Tab-separated table of C-alpha atoms in Angstrom:
chain	number	residue	atom	x	y	z
A	45	MET	CA	33.890	-29.388	13.538
A	46	SER	CA	31.950	-32.508	14.077
A	47	GLN	CA	28.966	-33.653	11.780
A	48	GLN	CA	26.486	-32.535	14.409
A	49	GLU	CA	28.020	-28.910	14.699
A	50	GLN	CA	27.984	-28.362	10.886
A	51	PRO	CA	25.170	-25.947	9.872
A	52	SER	CA	22.180	-28.000	8.330
A	53	ARG	CA	20.969	-27.307	4.880
A	54	PRO	CA	17.605	-25.358	4.855
A	55	GLN	CA	14.571	-27.757	4.402
A	56	GLU	CA	12.479	-25.031	2.778
A	57	PRO	CA	13.083	-22.144	0.404
A	58	VAL	CA	12.518	-18.488	1.479
A	59	LYS	CA	9.197	-17.555	-0.135
A	60	TYR	CA	7.602	-14.195	-0.965
A	61	GLY	CA	5.243	-14.832	1.836
A	62	ASP	CA	7.953	-15.133	4.386
A	63	VAL	CA	9.445	-11.820	3.526
A	64	PHE	CA	6.388	-9.628	2.307
A	65	GLU	CA	2.849	-9.202	3.101
A	66	VAL	CA	1.675	-10.741	-0.127
A	67	THR	CA	-1.037	-13.247	-0.761
A	68	GLY	CA	-2.250	-15.964	-3.289
A	69	GLU	CA	0.178	-17.788	-5.597
A	70	LEU	CA	3.076	-15.220	-5.194
A	71	ALA	CA	3.197	-15.996	-1.461
A	72	ASP	CA	4.198	-19.451	-2.051
A	73	LYS	CA	6.903	-18.747	-4.749
A	74	PRO	CA	10.601	-18.937	-3.798
A	75	ILE	CA	12.474	-15.579	-4.290
A	76	ALA	CA	14.601	-15.998	-7.349
A	77	PRO	CA	17.800	-14.360	-8.282
A	78	GLU	CA	16.440	-12.651	-11.323
A	79	ASP	CA	13.591	-11.284	-9.397
A	80	ALA	CA	16.026	-9.559	-7.160
A	81	ASN	CA	18.056	-8.286	-10.019
A	82	MET	CA	14.873	-6.751	-11.589
A	83	MET	CA	14.066	-5.152	-8.350
A	84	GLN	CA	17.616	-3.634	-7.981
A	85	ALA	CA	17.374	-2.356	-11.494
A	86	ALA	CA	14.019	-0.682	-10.881
A	87	GLU	CA	15.190	0.957	-7.599
A	88	THR	CA	18.325	2.338	-9.303
A	89	ARG	CA	16.056	3.838	-12.030
A	90	VAL	CA	13.888	5.597	-9.677
A	91	PHE	CA	16.287	6.362	-6.630
A	92	GLY	CA	19.686	6.284	-8.456
A	93	HIS	CA	20.744	3.512	-5.982
A	94	THR	CA	19.224	0.621	-4.342
A	95	GLN	CA	17.367	1.419	-1.043
A	96	LYS	CA	19.013	0.276	2.268
A	97	GLY	CA	16.795	-2.143	3.852
A	98	GLY	CA	14.393	-1.972	0.930
A	99	ALA	CA	12.737	-4.687	-1.073
A	100	ALA	CA	15.600	-5.231	-3.492
A	101	ALA	CA	18.037	-5.821	-0.475
A	102	ALA	CA	15.549	-8.223	1.171
A	103	MET	CA	14.916	-9.996	-2.120
A	104	GLN	CA	18.690	-10.294	-2.634
A	105	SER	CA	19.358	-12.051	0.607
A	106	ALA	CA	16.445	-14.394	0.099
A	107	ALA	CA	17.699	-15.255	-3.126
A	108	THR	CA	21.140	-15.882	-2.140
A	109	ALA	CA	19.937	-18.221	0.880
A	110	ASN	CA	17.747	-20.032	-1.738
A	111	LYS	CA	20.707	-20.445	-4.117
A	112	ARG	CA	23.021	-21.877	-1.305
A	113	GLY	CA	20.014	-24.337	-0.414
A	114	GLY	CA	19.884	-25.423	-3.970
A	115	PHE	CA	16.320	-24.279	-4.381
A	116	VAL	CA	16.901	-21.924	-7.147
A	117	HIS	CA	19.783	-21.430	-9.763
A	118	PRO	CA	21.557	-18.381	-11.126
A	119	GLY	CA	19.314	-16.875	-13.733
A	120	ASP	CA	16.096	-18.265	-12.434
A	121	ALA	CA	12.981	-15.955	-12.468
A	122	THR	CA	9.672	-16.343	-10.819
A	123	ASP	CA	6.898	-16.753	-13.540
A	124	LEU	CA	4.719	-14.077	-11.924
A	125	ALA	CA	7.580	-11.561	-11.823
A	126	VAL	CA	8.224	-12.058	-15.493
A	127	GLU	CA	4.615	-12.063	-16.487
A	128	ARG	CA	3.283	-9.194	-14.369
A	129	GLY	CA	6.542	-7.238	-13.853
A	130	VAL	CA	8.807	-6.002	-11.045
A	131	THR	CA	8.283	-2.152	-10.855
A	132	VAL	CA	8.710	0.807	-8.726
A	133	ALA	CA	6.124	3.786	-9.013
A	134	GLN	CA	6.081	7.146	-7.460
A	135	THR	CA	2.906	9.196	-6.684
A	136	GLU	CA	2.850	12.867	-5.393
A	137	VAL	CA	0.349	13.321	-2.509
A	138	PRO	CA	-0.163	16.401	-0.417
A	139	GLY	CA	2.905	17.046	1.695
A	140	ALA	CA	4.658	13.861	0.503
A	141	ARG	CA	6.027	11.597	-2.340
A	142	VAL	CA	4.870	7.932	-2.069
A	143	THR	CA	6.954	5.248	-3.626
A	144	THR	CA	5.420	1.743	-4.020
A	145	GLU	CA	7.424	-1.346	-5.272
A	146	PHE	CA	5.578	-4.220	-6.873
A	147	VAL	CA	6.305	-7.854	-7.670
A	148	GLY	CA	3.748	-9.714	-9.773
A	149	GLY	CA	1.140	-6.911	-9.185
A	150	GLN	CA	1.401	-6.944	-5.379
A	151	VAL	CA	2.995	-4.374	-3.099
A	152	VAL	CA	6.270	-5.438	-1.496
A	153	GLY	CA	7.469	-2.140	-0.335
A	154	GLN	CA	6.476	1.491	0.035
A	155	TYR	CA	8.158	4.585	1.149
A	156	VAL	CA	6.539	7.928	2.222
A	157	GLU	CA	9.091	10.912	1.800
A	158	PRO	CA	7.714	14.035	3.454
A	159	ARG	CA	8.156	17.115	1.082
A	160	PRO	CA	9.515	20.229	2.594
A	161	VAL	CA	6.977	22.611	4.292
A	162	GLY	CA	8.062	25.396	1.919
A	163	VAL	CA	6.666	23.550	-1.075
A	164	ALA	CA	3.564	25.498	-2.171
A	165	ALA	CA	0.266	24.063	-1.037
A	166	ALA	CA	-1.152	24.659	-4.651
A	167	THR	CA	1.568	22.359	-6.057
A	168	ASP	CA	0.326	19.589	-3.766
A	169	ALA	CA	-3.153	20.109	-4.517
A	170	GLU	CA	-2.384	19.993	-8.470
A	171	ALA	CA	-0.850	16.665	-7.886
A	172	LEU	CA	-4.208	15.238	-7.054
A	173	GLY	CA	-6.205	17.353	-9.255
A	174	LEU	CA	-7.690	19.358	-6.448
A	175	ASN	CA	-8.642	23.018	-6.482
A	176	LEU	CA	-7.337	25.050	-3.616
A	177	GLN	CA	-9.786	27.902	-4.246
A	178	SER	CA	-11.674	26.154	-1.672
A	179	ALA	CA	-10.840	23.812	1.260
A	180	ILE	CA	-10.301	20.163	0.214
A	181	THR	CA	-13.332	18.167	1.497
A	182	ILE	CA	-13.592	14.685	2.924
A	183	GLY	CA	-15.155	13.330	-0.391
A	184	GLU	CA	-12.174	14.777	-2.331
A	185	ALA	CA	-9.713	13.325	0.164
A	186	LEU	CA	-11.338	9.960	-0.250
A	187	GLU	CA	-11.206	10.128	-4.072
A	188	ALA	CA	-7.405	11.152	-3.781
A	189	ALA	CA	-6.989	7.859	-2.004
A	190	THR	CA	-7.712	6.042	-5.185
A	191	GLN	CA	-4.561	7.441	-6.738
A	192	THR	CA	-2.315	6.083	-4.157
A	193	ALA	CA	-3.998	2.909	-2.946
A	194	GLY	CA	-6.645	2.268	-5.369
A	195	ASN	CA	-5.663	-1.166	-6.210
A	196	LYS	CA	-5.701	-2.253	-2.443
A	197	PRO	CA	-8.331	-4.834	-1.672
A	198	VAL	CA	-10.887	-3.388	0.825
A	199	ASP	CA	-10.543	-4.859	4.387
A	200	GLN	CA	-12.111	-4.078	7.715
A	201	SER	CA	-9.651	-1.209	8.526
A	202	ASP	CA	-10.425	0.446	5.232
A	203	ALA	CA	-14.206	0.006	5.886
A	204	ALA	CA	-13.935	1.554	9.340
A	205	ALA	CA	-11.737	4.419	8.111
A	206	ILE	CA	-14.294	5.199	5.262
A	207	GLN	CA	-17.282	5.055	7.741
A	208	ALA	CA	-15.598	7.391	9.978
A	209	ALA	CA	-15.064	9.692	7.181
A	210	GLU	CA	-18.700	9.572	5.914
A	211	VAL	CA	-19.938	10.154	9.545
A	212	ARG	CA	-17.695	13.178	10.029
A	213	ALA	CA	-18.707	14.503	6.508
A	214	SER	CA	-22.389	14.114	7.128
A	215	GLY	CA	-22.544	15.093	10.857
A	216	THR	CA	-24.677	12.168	11.616
A	217	ASN	CA	-24.096	8.676	13.016
A	218	VAL	CA	-26.542	7.082	10.421
A	219	ILE	CA	-24.898	5.218	7.602
A	220	ALA	CA	-26.672	6.014	4.411
A	221	PRO	CA	-27.911	2.862	2.774
A	222	GLY	CA	-26.114	2.427	-0.544
A	223	GLY	CA	-23.470	4.905	0.488
A	224	ILE	CA	-19.747	4.540	0.398
A	225	ALA	CA	-19.542	3.347	4.077
A	226	ALA	CA	-22.064	0.628	3.344
A	227	SER	CA	-20.306	-0.293	0.138
A	228	ALA	CA	-17.068	-0.396	1.901
A	229	GLN	CA	-18.485	-2.891	4.611
A	230	SER	CA	-19.937	-5.143	2.040
A	231	ALA	CA	-16.708	-5.130	0.107
A	232	ALA	CA	-14.796	-6.018	3.257
A	233	VAL	CA	-17.071	-8.988	4.094
A	234	HIS	CA	-16.806	-10.190	0.325
A	235	ASN	CA	-13.142	-9.829	0.215
A	236	ALA	CA	-12.653	-11.888	3.585
A	237	ASN	CA	-14.230	-14.961	1.797
A	238	VAL	CA	-12.118	-14.592	-1.530
A	239	ASN	CA	-8.722	-16.045	-1.869
A	240	ARG	CA	-7.459	-14.408	-5.206
A	241	ASP	CA	-6.828	-10.621	-4.926
A	242	GLU	CA	-7.619	-10.173	-8.600
A	243	ASP	CA	-11.272	-11.252	-7.555
A	244	LYS	CA	-11.564	-8.892	-4.572
A	245	ILE	CA	-13.176	-5.555	-4.485
A	246	LYS	CA	-10.712	-2.493	-4.498
A	247	LEU	CA	-10.628	0.890	-2.935
A	248	VAL	CA	-11.057	2.438	-6.245
A	249	ASP	CA	-14.405	0.413	-6.852
A	250	VAL	CA	-15.733	1.973	-3.620
A	251	LEU	CA	-14.187	5.454	-3.456
A	252	ALA	CA	-14.323	6.489	-7.099
A	253	GLY	CA	-16.636	9.505	-7.345
A	254	ALA	CA	-16.998	9.514	-3.465
A	255	THR	CA	-17.816	13.294	-3.223
A	256	GLY	CA	-21.229	12.752	-5.205
A	257	LYS	CA	-22.064	9.646	-3.139
A	258	LEU	CA	-21.660	11.181	0.285
A	259	PRO	CA	-24.961	12.491	1.835
A	260	ALA	CA	-23.062	15.552	2.811
A	261	ASP	CA	-19.563	16.873	2.675
A	262	LYS	CA	-17.432	19.323	4.516
A	263	ALA	CA	-13.774	20.776	4.427
A	264	VAL	CA	-11.171	18.314	6.194
A	265	THR	CA	-9.937	19.291	9.723
A	266	ARG	CA	-7.430	17.896	11.807
A	267	GLY	CA	-10.086	16.489	14.021
A	268	ASP	CA	-11.616	14.622	11.035
A	269	ALA	CA	-8.170	13.285	10.323
A	270	GLU	CA	-7.757	11.985	13.867
A	271	GLY	CA	-10.993	10.387	13.755
A	272	VAL	CA	-10.418	8.613	10.576
A	273	VAL	CA	-6.811	7.410	11.624
A	274	SER	CA	-8.235	6.091	14.914
A	275	ALA	CA	-10.863	4.012	13.152
A	276	GLU	CA	-8.238	2.525	10.712
A	277	LEU	CA	-5.895	1.679	13.467
A	278	ARG	CA	-8.322	-0.085	15.839
A	279	ASN	CA	-9.479	-2.324	12.989
A	280	ASN	CA	-5.907	-3.243	11.614
A	281	PRO	CA	-4.482	-6.340	13.374
A	282	ASN	CA	-1.061	-4.697	12.942
A	283	LEU	CA	-2.230	-1.456	14.637
A	284	SER	CA	-1.042	0.591	11.672
A	285	THR	CA	-2.431	2.448	8.842
A	286	HIS	CA	-1.876	1.706	5.080
A	287	PRO	CA	0.620	4.075	3.430
A	288	GLY	CA	-1.307	6.152	1.079
A	289	GLY	CA	-4.566	4.680	2.123
A	290	VAL	CA	-7.756	6.224	3.372
A	291	ALA	CA	-6.367	7.542	6.780
A	292	ALA	CA	-3.068	8.836	4.986
A	293	SER	CA	-5.118	10.660	2.325
A	294	VAL	CA	-7.435	12.383	4.797
A	295	THR	CA	-4.609	13.317	7.108
A	296	ALA	CA	-2.656	14.880	4.112
A	297	ALA	CA	-5.833	16.812	3.114
A	298	ALA	CA	-6.110	18.252	6.606
A	299	ARG	CA	-2.648	19.272	6.666
A	300	LEU	CA	-2.891	20.840	3.148
A	301	ASN	CA	-6.076	22.826	4.471
A	302	GLU	CA	-4.056	24.141	7.401
A	303	ARG	CA	-1.143	25.097	5.283
A	304	ALA	CA	-3.205	26.923	2.761
A	305	ASP	CA	-5.182	28.696	5.541
A	306	ILE	CA	-8.397	28.259	3.907
């Protein structure tokens, strides 16, 4: 093989921002071997094995490439991964189990595992602290989203979904001053001008106590869920909804109400 035909050494390391949708300081950090080992250990503790095509596998591939390029060495770890942890957490939501993977406090992977239809609706409701003696309302569904995506910085897709939910709950197109829709829009505008995630307004800041902040409330229906999903999709550059986010929570509540036949 001639000199020209030999593979060239990578000029840049594979960074977290190249592989995952992360921001800030973490995005610029090369993925290190010990980071991948920590994620593999975390996945094994939760799943009993590493996930095929999951965060650990992606991190291992990137770390291997970085070692070959001489950018990192065996035993190296990213400071943010060490300081803030590499973890895998599971949350039960209506009709599903949501598993979220974190590196340095930022989400690098999320899996939504549907639960069997035969699982009692009351069990799902209990996981969210909801009462199935009456149908789950839009306000309660929004509050439930804080359990699965509460630390997500509010963006325009979240604000649009929350506005759609408030409109459907109140039955009017008028956005209440100081309500959750107005607060979500202000949060999205604020966050767009802030670089560090820790300084951004999170969903939990907007949706905590949502039931009491809505001008009116109603039981979630399939039509409500479709409206909220549509709003979140239209305002997301990737044309997708956030796993465990506003649209997902409202959709889960609608399905739970149908299953409970309330």
